[in-house]
């Protein structure tokens, strides 16, 4: 694998569900990979037909033939399906196969033990926003995996958003609690902001549009200005003004502590569910 150019690498996705589709779309749209380089293994016939039609990639019922000719094997089945899948395909990995798993909570040691000759294992924790090309993804590389494998994995996940690399595998539990579950926290915030607007007299549609654009605009502003979040908050908080009045209530309601606790609980849950 290390000697191959990107243009001749073959990627096999095992599982053609939501996450695999998001990644395939990202890889094709960004030009990182061409159709002919991507295979998907997927048991559901209707799903296979839909993926073929939409993306023009090869989609197979059987996984083993894909794995045997793949340089990179992306495990994109549900965590509870990964044991039988590895039992089936693990013996067909070569020592050069790069195995990348997106399965939540499945450790690289667990995968390594079931991956035959494969030594290069990467674990990724993307989030639901990958579906719109805006994932926040955490990646963990097993030691001695090599620069080429790292580059390939980064390229795959950079095609659906922003990627960070964590040095300790345990930190992927925190990534799960923060950005994996994060979209749900943001949806709750959007819902609460909208309800508040409705409570005070705005129509639901108007309040929802304002809430959504506020979150979108604030993230865009934070990304572009690249300043500490606390400083951005200060910039828009005039002394004695409306924003400080609102922020005081949020602090009294211990919102900051609630976020810490929420991420902590989600992290602990991720640890409990890990294999
Ligand atoms: N979606 C997210 O936001 C997200 C975020 C982070 C991580 N992940 C991880 O991504 C993985 C996939 O999640 P998903 O949301 O994409 O789930 P999904 O939509 O249910 O996709 C899983 C796919 O795998 C297929 N499959 C089942 N058994 C298989 C087998 N033996 N060989 C090949 N394919 C098989 C399923 O087909 P059938 O439907 O016919 O069973 C389904 O199409 C999970 O491990 C999850 O933890 C997802």
mmCIF file of C-alpha atoms and ligand atoms in Angstrom:
data_model
loop_
_atom_site.group_PDB
_atom_site.id
_atom_site.type_symbol
_atom_site.label_atom_id
_atom_site.label_comp_id
_atom_site.label_asym_id
_atom_site.label_seq_id
_atom_site.Cartn_x
_atom_site.Cartn_y
_atom_site.Cartn_z
ATOM 1 C CA UNK A 1 0.000 0.000 0.000
ATOM 2 C CA UNK A 2 2.743 2.454 0.956
ATOM 3 C CA UNK A 3 4.166 2.474 -2.561
ATOM 4 C CA UNK A 4 0.870 3.062 -4.352
ATOM 5 C CA UNK A 5 -0.144 6.474 -5.596
ATOM 6 C CA UNK A 6 -3.444 7.840 -4.277
ATOM 7 C CA UNK A 7 -5.000 7.470 -7.738
ATOM 8 C CA UNK A 8 -4.555 3.700 -7.702
ATOM 9 C CA UNK A 9 -5.587 2.943 -4.105
ATOM 10 C CA UNK A 10 -8.673 0.802 -3.668
ATOM 11 C CA UNK A 11 -11.119 1.473 -0.873
ATOM 12 C CA UNK A 12 -13.629 -1.099 0.354
ATOM 13 C CA UNK A 13 -16.465 0.063 2.582
ATOM 14 C CA UNK A 14 -18.012 -2.748 4.611
ATOM 15 C CA UNK A 15 -21.549 -1.560 5.269
ATOM 16 C CA UNK A 16 -23.318 0.885 2.983
ATOM 17 C CA UNK A 17 -25.346 2.812 5.563
ATOM 18 C CA UNK A 18 -25.531 6.494 6.439
ATOM 19 C CA UNK A 19 -21.917 7.008 7.494
ATOM 20 C CA UNK A 20 -20.482 5.077 4.536
ATOM 21 C CA UNK A 21 -22.665 7.090 2.163
ATOM 22 C CA UNK A 22 -21.551 10.394 3.713
ATOM 23 C CA UNK A 23 -17.905 9.387 3.298
ATOM 24 C CA UNK A 24 -18.341 8.141 -0.278
ATOM 25 C CA UNK A 25 -20.082 11.382 -1.215
ATOM 26 C CA UNK A 26 -17.329 13.445 0.425
ATOM 27 C CA UNK A 27 -14.559 11.490 -1.268
ATOM 28 C CA UNK A 28 -16.133 11.806 -4.720
ATOM 29 C CA UNK A 29 -17.218 15.455 -4.356
ATOM 30 C CA UNK A 30 -13.811 16.555 -3.097
ATOM 31 C CA UNK A 31 -12.092 14.665 -5.925
ATOM 32 C CA UNK A 32 -9.992 12.760 -3.359
ATOM 33 C CA UNK A 33 -11.008 9.431 -4.949
ATOM 34 C CA UNK A 34 -12.612 8.378 -8.203
ATOM 35 C CA UNK A 35 -15.640 6.114 -8.591
ATOM 36 C CA UNK A 36 -13.526 3.222 -9.861
ATOM 37 C CA UNK A 37 -11.495 3.181 -6.646
ATOM 38 C CA UNK A 38 -14.456 2.622 -4.328
ATOM 39 C CA UNK A 39 -16.307 -0.632 -3.540
ATOM 40 C CA UNK A 40 -19.083 -1.088 -1.012
ATOM 41 C CA UNK A 41 -20.225 -4.325 0.625
ATOM 42 C CA UNK A 42 -23.872 -4.125 1.622
ATOM 43 C CA UNK A 43 -26.373 -6.961 2.272
ATOM 44 C CA UNK A 44 -29.581 -5.050 1.424
ATOM 45 C CA UNK A 45 -30.463 -5.291 -2.289
ATOM 46 C CA UNK A 46 -32.466 -2.069 -2.483
ATOM 47 C CA UNK A 47 -29.743 -0.178 -0.704
ATOM 48 C CA UNK A 48 -27.141 -1.618 -3.103
ATOM 49 C CA UNK A 49 -29.159 -0.436 -6.101
ATOM 50 C CA UNK A 50 -29.617 3.056 -4.617
ATOM 51 C CA UNK A 51 -25.910 3.466 -3.877
ATOM 52 C CA UNK A 52 -24.942 2.263 -7.350
ATOM 53 C CA UNK A 53 -27.404 4.617 -9.005
ATOM 54 C CA UNK A 54 -26.473 7.680 -6.969
ATOM 55 C CA UNK A 55 -22.690 7.327 -6.858
ATOM 56 C CA UNK A 56 -21.792 4.999 -9.737
ATOM 57 C CA UNK A 57 -19.566 2.918 -7.454
ATOM 58 C CA UNK A 58 -19.427 -0.893 -7.329
ATOM 59 C CA UNK A 59 -21.682 -2.304 -4.616
ATOM 60 C CA UNK A 60 -21.457 -5.999 -3.772
ATOM 61 C CA UNK A 61 -23.405 -8.402 -1.641
ATOM 62 C CA UNK A 62 -20.292 -10.380 -0.698
ATOM 63 C CA UNK A 63 -17.636 -8.641 1.401
ATOM 64 C CA UNK A 64 -14.692 -11.006 0.975
ATOM 65 C CA UNK A 65 -13.908 -10.324 -2.719
ATOM 66 C CA UNK A 66 -13.824 -6.562 -1.983
ATOM 67 C CA UNK A 67 -11.508 -6.950 0.963
ATOM 68 C CA UNK A 68 -9.084 -9.186 -0.902
ATOM 69 C CA UNK A 69 -8.408 -6.486 -3.499
ATOM 70 C CA UNK A 70 -8.587 -3.449 -1.173
ATOM 71 C CA UNK A 71 -5.715 -1.332 0.127
ATOM 72 C CA UNK A 72 -8.003 0.384 2.625
ATOM 73 C CA UNK A 73 -10.910 -1.341 4.348
ATOM 74 C CA UNK A 74 -13.415 0.946 6.035
ATOM 75 C CA UNK A 75 -15.573 -0.768 8.641
ATOM 76 C CA UNK A 76 -18.885 1.106 8.575
ATOM 77 C CA UNK A 77 -21.288 -1.393 10.102
ATOM 78 C CA UNK A 78 -23.063 -0.962 13.437
ATOM 79 C CA UNK A 79 -20.918 -1.846 16.474
ATOM 80 C CA UNK A 80 -23.017 -4.963 17.157
ATOM 81 C CA UNK A 81 -22.343 -6.209 13.591
ATOM 82 C CA UNK A 82 -18.599 -5.791 13.690
ATOM 83 C CA UNK A 83 -17.758 -9.149 15.355
ATOM 84 C CA UNK A 84 -19.371 -11.344 12.660
ATOM 85 C CA UNK A 85 -18.048 -9.023 9.944
ATOM 86 C CA UNK A 86 -14.447 -9.316 11.165
ATOM 87 C CA UNK A 87 -14.820 -13.053 11.582
ATOM 88 C CA UNK A 88 -15.744 -13.173 7.888
ATOM 89 C CA UNK A 89 -13.259 -10.684 6.423
ATOM 90 C CA UNK A 90 -10.401 -10.554 8.974
ATOM 91 C CA UNK A 91 -8.595 -13.614 7.559
ATOM 92 C CA UNK A 92 -8.528 -11.927 4.126
ATOM 93 C CA UNK A 93 -6.619 -8.803 5.165
ATOM 94 C CA UNK A 94 -2.982 -8.634 4.107
ATOM 95 C CA UNK A 95 -0.201 -7.209 6.276
ATOM 96 C CA UNK A 96 -0.491 -4.037 4.186
ATOM 97 C CA UNK A 97 -4.259 -3.540 4.491
ATOM 98 C CA UNK A 98 -5.132 -0.309 6.245
ATOM 99 C CA UNK A 99 -8.201 -0.992 8.405
ATOM 100 C CA UNK A 100 -10.242 2.047 9.421
ATOM 101 C CA UNK A 101 -13.195 1.654 11.752
ATOM 102 C CA UNK A 102 -15.924 4.202 12.444
ATOM 103 C CA UNK A 103 -17.759 1.851 14.814
ATOM 104 C CA UNK A 104 -18.445 3.692 18.065
ATOM 105 C CA UNK A 105 -16.785 2.166 21.112
ATOM 106 C CA UNK A 106 -14.841 -0.609 19.356
ATOM 107 C CA UNK A 107 -11.175 -0.352 20.339
ATOM 108 C CA UNK A 108 -8.286 -0.842 17.947
ATOM 109 C CA UNK A 109 -6.892 -3.707 20.116
ATOM 110 C CA UNK A 110 -10.206 -5.522 19.786
ATOM 111 C CA UNK A 111 -10.124 -4.992 16.016
ATOM 112 C CA UNK A 112 -6.448 -5.932 15.792
ATOM 113 C CA UNK A 113 -7.094 -9.284 17.511
ATOM 114 C CA UNK A 114 -9.698 -10.121 14.851
ATOM 115 C CA UNK A 115 -7.919 -8.710 11.810
ATOM 116 C CA UNK A 116 -5.568 -11.522 10.832
ATOM 117 C CA UNK A 117 -2.385 -10.163 9.287
ATOM 118 C CA UNK A 118 -3.454 -6.499 9.279
ATOM 119 C CA UNK A 119 -1.387 -4.310 11.604
ATOM 120 C CA UNK A 120 -2.408 -0.856 10.474
ATOM 121 C CA UNK A 121 -5.557 0.051 12.355
ATOM 122 C CA UNK A 122 -7.192 3.470 12.616
ATOM 123 C CA UNK A 123 -10.239 4.340 14.654
ATOM 124 C CA UNK A 124 -12.403 7.309 13.748
ATOM 125 C CA UNK A 125 -15.216 9.040 15.561
ATOM 126 C CA UNK A 126 -17.087 11.218 13.084
ATOM 127 C CA UNK A 127 -20.432 12.829 13.892
ATOM 128 C CA UNK A 128 -23.817 13.064 12.206
ATOM 129 C CA UNK A 129 -22.900 16.306 10.426
ATOM 130 C CA UNK A 130 -20.751 14.168 8.096
ATOM 131 C CA UNK A 131 -24.062 13.719 6.257
ATOM 132 C CA UNK A 132 -23.778 17.365 5.158
ATOM 133 C CA UNK A 133 -19.974 17.399 4.828
ATOM 134 C CA UNK A 134 -19.474 19.161 8.189
ATOM 135 C CA UNK A 135 -18.342 16.431 10.566
ATOM 136 C CA UNK A 136 -16.102 17.065 13.552
ATOM 137 C CA UNK A 137 -14.063 13.838 13.528
ATOM 138 C CA UNK A 138 -11.583 12.473 16.042
ATOM 139 C CA UNK A 139 -8.963 10.016 14.741
ATOM 140 C CA UNK A 140 -6.695 7.672 16.632
ATOM 141 C CA UNK A 141 -3.736 5.914 14.993
ATOM 142 C CA UNK A 142 -2.259 2.798 16.493
ATOM 143 C CA UNK A 143 1.490 3.145 17.161
ATOM 144 C CA UNK A 144 3.923 2.572 14.274
ATOM 145 C CA UNK A 145 1.211 2.835 11.676
ATOM 146 C CA UNK A 146 3.360 4.944 9.364
ATOM 147 C CA UNK A 147 2.978 8.352 7.752
ATOM 148 C CA UNK A 148 1.367 7.096 4.552
ATOM 149 C CA UNK A 149 -1.480 5.410 6.428
ATOM 150 C CA UNK A 150 -2.022 8.573 8.494
ATOM 151 C CA UNK A 151 -2.153 10.689 5.362
ATOM 152 C CA UNK A 152 -4.729 8.389 3.755
ATOM 153 C CA UNK A 153 -6.965 8.358 6.839
ATOM 154 C CA UNK A 154 -6.784 12.136 7.245
ATOM 155 C CA UNK A 155 -7.670 12.661 3.601
ATOM 156 C CA UNK A 156 -10.747 10.445 3.921
ATOM 157 C CA UNK A 157 -12.173 12.245 6.953
ATOM 158 C CA UNK A 158 -11.113 15.732 5.848
ATOM 159 C CA UNK A 159 -13.417 15.170 2.864
ATOM 160 C CA UNK A 160 -16.457 15.283 5.200
ATOM 161 C CA UNK A 161 -15.437 18.062 7.574
ATOM 162 C CA UNK A 162 -12.719 18.853 10.082
ATOM 163 C CA UNK A 163 -10.479 16.226 11.661
ATOM 164 C CA UNK A 164 -8.455 16.184 14.873
ATOM 165 C CA UNK A 165 -5.972 13.491 15.853
ATOM 166 C CA UNK A 166 -5.893 12.286 19.459
ATOM 167 C CA UNK A 167 -2.740 10.768 20.927
ATOM 168 C CA UNK A 168 -4.510 8.433 23.360
ATOM 169 C CA UNK A 169 -7.245 6.063 22.312
ATOM 170 C CA UNK A 170 -9.168 6.754 25.551
ATOM 171 C CA UNK A 171 -9.614 10.321 24.376
ATOM 172 C CA UNK A 172 -11.972 9.078 21.677
ATOM 173 C CA UNK A 173 -14.503 8.596 24.493
ATOM 174 C CA UNK A 174 -14.249 12.312 25.226
ATOM 175 C CA UNK A 175 -14.551 13.055 21.496
ATOM 176 C CA UNK A 176 -17.713 10.920 21.543
ATOM 177 C CA UNK A 177 -19.104 12.857 24.525
ATOM 178 C CA UNK A 178 -18.205 16.236 23.052
ATOM 179 C CA UNK A 179 -18.552 16.209 19.266
ATOM 180 C CA UNK A 180 -20.092 12.770 18.678
ATOM 181 C CA UNK A 181 -23.097 13.644 20.827
ATOM 182 C CA UNK A 182 -22.561 17.369 20.231
ATOM 183 C CA UNK A 183 -25.078 17.831 17.398
ATOM 184 C CA UNK A 184 -27.844 16.710 19.789
ATOM 185 C CA UNK A 185 -26.765 19.355 22.330
ATOM 186 C CA UNK A 186 -26.895 21.990 19.604
ATOM 187 C CA UNK A 187 -30.338 20.795 18.454
ATOM 188 C CA UNK A 188 -31.557 21.074 22.053
ATOM 189 C CA UNK A 189 -30.164 24.608 22.211
ATOM 190 C CA UNK A 190 -31.891 25.495 18.927
ATOM 191 C CA UNK A 191 -35.141 24.082 20.256
ATOM 192 C CA UNK A 192 -34.872 26.006 23.544
ATOM 193 C CA UNK A 193 -34.020 29.295 21.801
ATOM 194 C CA UNK A 194 -36.957 28.817 19.432
ATOM 195 C CA UNK A 195 -39.372 27.994 22.277
ATOM 196 C CA UNK A 196 -38.231 31.122 24.125
ATOM 197 C CA UNK A 197 -38.989 33.269 21.078
ATOM 198 C CA UNK A 198 -42.434 31.658 20.752
ATOM 199 C CA UNK A 199 -43.103 32.149 24.472
ATOM 200 C CA UNK A 200 -42.413 35.860 24.045
ATOM 201 C CA UNK A 201 -44.667 36.207 20.984
ATOM 202 C CA UNK A 202 -42.733 35.383 17.776
ATOM 203 C CA UNK A 203 -44.170 32.844 15.357
ATOM 204 C CA UNK A 204 -42.443 29.433 15.513
ATOM 205 C CA UNK A 205 -41.158 29.778 11.975
ATOM 206 C CA UNK A 206 -39.598 33.181 12.600
ATOM 207 C CA UNK A 207 -38.106 32.118 15.950
ATOM 208 C CA UNK A 208 -36.655 28.910 14.419
ATOM 209 C CA UNK A 209 -35.089 30.777 11.488
ATOM 210 C CA UNK A 210 -33.537 33.314 13.853
ATOM 211 C CA UNK A 211 -32.217 30.578 16.161
ATOM 212 C CA UNK A 212 -30.707 28.570 13.299
ATOM 213 C CA UNK A 213 -29.042 31.537 11.653
ATOM 214 C CA UNK A 214 -27.730 32.703 15.040
ATOM 215 C CA UNK A 215 -25.954 29.385 15.602
ATOM 216 C CA UNK A 216 -24.723 29.227 12.003
ATOM 217 C CA UNK A 217 -23.557 32.866 12.027
ATOM 218 C CA UNK A 218 -21.864 32.592 15.426
ATOM 219 C CA UNK A 219 -19.935 29.458 14.390
ATOM 220 C CA UNK A 220 -18.929 31.120 11.133
ATOM 221 C CA UNK A 221 -17.802 34.232 13.006
ATOM 222 C CA UNK A 222 -15.820 32.214 15.573
ATOM 223 C CA UNK A 223 -14.138 30.205 12.806
ATOM 224 C CA UNK A 224 -13.248 33.282 10.785
ATOM 225 C CA UNK A 225 -12.045 35.547 13.610
ATOM 226 C CA UNK A 226 -10.172 32.695 15.317
ATOM 227 C CA UNK A 227 -10.215 34.376 18.747
ATOM 228 C CA UNK A 228 -10.906 32.767 22.137
ATOM 229 C CA UNK A 229 -14.647 32.189 22.532
ATOM 230 C CA UNK A 230 -14.681 34.175 25.805
ATOM 231 C CA UNK A 231 -13.253 37.207 24.001
ATOM 232 C CA UNK A 232 -15.901 36.996 21.265
ATOM 233 C CA UNK A 233 -18.560 36.914 23.966
ATOM 234 C CA UNK A 234 -17.024 39.992 25.620
ATOM 235 C CA UNK A 235 -16.980 41.875 22.305
ATOM 236 C CA UNK A 236 -20.767 41.642 22.011
ATOM 237 C CA UNK A 237 -21.513 42.189 25.725
ATOM 238 C CA UNK A 238 -21.914 45.959 26.249
ATOM 239 C CA UNK A 239 -21.771 47.049 29.891
ATOM 240 C CA UNK A 240 -25.289 47.251 31.331
ATOM 241 C CA UNK A 241 -26.764 46.012 28.046
ATOM 242 C CA UNK A 242 -29.148 43.293 26.929
ATOM 243 C CA UNK A 243 -26.594 40.528 26.354
ATOM 244 C CA UNK A 244 -25.067 40.686 29.847
ATOM 245 C CA UNK A 245 -28.595 40.595 31.287
ATOM 246 C CA UNK A 246 -29.255 37.359 29.390
ATOM 247 C CA UNK A 247 -25.836 35.851 30.142
ATOM 248 C CA UNK A 248 -26.273 36.509 33.886
ATOM 249 C CA UNK A 249 -29.382 34.318 33.872
ATOM 250 C CA UNK A 250 -27.555 31.544 32.007
ATOM 251 C CA UNK A 251 -24.704 31.635 34.558
ATOM 252 C CA UNK A 252 -27.190 31.607 37.466
ATOM 253 C CA UNK A 253 -28.804 28.582 35.807
ATOM 254 C CA UNK A 254 -25.383 26.876 35.850
ATOM 255 C CA UNK A 255 -25.485 26.221 32.101
ATOM 256 C CA UNK A 256 -21.700 25.970 31.931
ATOM 257 C CA UNK A 257 -21.649 23.344 34.700
ATOM 258 C CA UNK A 258 -24.493 21.494 32.971
ATOM 259 C CA UNK A 259 -22.453 21.276 29.752
ATOM 260 C CA UNK A 260 -19.449 19.959 31.635
ATOM 261 C CA UNK A 261 -21.608 17.343 33.333
ATOM 262 C CA UNK A 262 -23.342 16.418 30.061
ATOM 263 C CA UNK A 263 -20.055 15.818 28.222
ATOM 264 C CA UNK A 264 -18.701 13.971 31.267
ATOM 265 C CA UNK A 265 -21.737 11.670 31.460
ATOM 266 C CA UNK A 266 -21.676 10.987 27.713
ATOM 267 C CA UNK A 267 -17.936 10.216 27.960
ATOM 268 C CA UNK A 268 -18.527 7.775 30.855
ATOM 269 C CA UNK A 269 -21.335 6.120 28.889
ATOM 270 C CA UNK A 270 -19.031 5.748 25.890
ATOM 271 C CA UNK A 271 -16.433 4.090 28.186
ATOM 272 C CA UNK A 272 -19.090 1.723 29.556
ATOM 273 C CA UNK A 273 -20.208 0.707 26.054
ATOM 274 C CA UNK A 274 -16.666 0.133 24.762
ATOM 275 C CA UNK A 275 -15.314 -3.245 23.705
HETATM 276 N N1 LIG B 1 -24.372 7.913 11.759
HETATM 277 C C1 LIG B 1 -23.574 8.608 12.541
HETATM 278 O O1 LIG B 1 -23.786 9.794 12.809
HETATM 279 C C2 LIG B 1 -22.318 7.979 13.127
HETATM 280 C C3 LIG B 1 -21.427 8.780 13.862
HETATM 281 C C4 LIG B 1 -20.260 8.190 14.370
HETATM 282 C C5 LIG B 1 -19.986 6.849 14.152
HETATM 283 N N2 LIG B 1 -20.900 6.112 13.455
HETATM 284 C C6 LIG B 1 -20.599 4.695 13.282
HETATM 285 O O2 LIG B 1 -20.721 4.343 11.938
HETATM 286 C C7 LIG B 1 -21.127 2.993 11.845
HETATM 287 C C8 LIG B 1 -22.255 2.912 10.835
HETATM 288 O O3 LIG B 1 -23.315 3.726 11.313
HETATM 289 P P1 LIG B 1 -24.494 4.178 10.346
HETATM 290 O O4 LIG B 1 -25.194 5.283 11.022
HETATM 291 O O5 LIG B 1 -23.950 4.364 8.974
HETATM 292 O O6 LIG B 1 -25.392 2.851 10.429
HETATM 293 P P2 LIG B 1 -26.336 2.222 9.315
HETATM 294 O O7 LIG B 1 -26.937 3.295 8.490
HETATM 295 O O8 LIG B 1 -27.221 1.223 10.017
HETATM 296 O O9 LIG B 1 -25.290 1.436 8.387
HETATM 297 C C9 LIG B 1 -24.807 0.135 8.626
HETATM 298 C C10 LIG B 1 -24.884 -0.602 7.297
HETATM 299 O O10 LIG B 1 -24.151 -1.811 7.395
HETATM 300 C C11 LIG B 1 -24.898 -2.819 6.738
HETATM 301 N N3 LIG B 1 -24.511 -4.166 7.178
HETATM 302 C C12 LIG B 1 -25.036 -4.934 8.159
HETATM 303 N N4 LIG B 1 -24.404 -6.118 8.228
HETATM 304 C C13 LIG B 1 -23.454 -6.116 7.266
HETATM 305 C C14 LIG B 1 -22.488 -7.057 6.816
HETATM 306 N N5 LIG B 1 -22.356 -8.257 7.402
HETATM 307 N N6 LIG B 1 -21.683 -6.728 5.784
HETATM 308 C C15 LIG B 1 -21.784 -5.529 5.186
HETATM 309 N N7 LIG B 1 -22.684 -4.593 5.566
HETATM 310 C C16 LIG B 1 -23.513 -4.877 6.594
HETATM 311 C C17 LIG B 1 -26.325 -2.478 7.091
HETATM 312 O O11 LIG B 1 -27.207 -3.130 6.205
HETATM 313 P P3 LIG B 1 -28.704 -3.517 6.722
HETATM 314 O O12 LIG B 1 -29.388 -2.238 6.986
HETATM 315 O O13 LIG B 1 -29.267 -4.301 5.576
HETATM 316 O O14 LIG B 1 -28.497 -4.330 7.975
HETATM 317 C C18 LIG B 1 -26.329 -0.972 6.922
HETATM 318 O O15 LIG B 1 -26.574 -0.587 5.599
HETATM 319 C C19 LIG B 1 -21.563 2.539 13.235
HETATM 320 O O16 LIG B 1 -20.616 1.638 13.763
HETATM 321 C C20 LIG B 1 -21.583 3.813 14.046
HETATM 322 O O17 LIG B 1 -21.126 3.605 15.370
HETATM 323 C C21 LIG B 1 -22.054 6.643 12.919
#
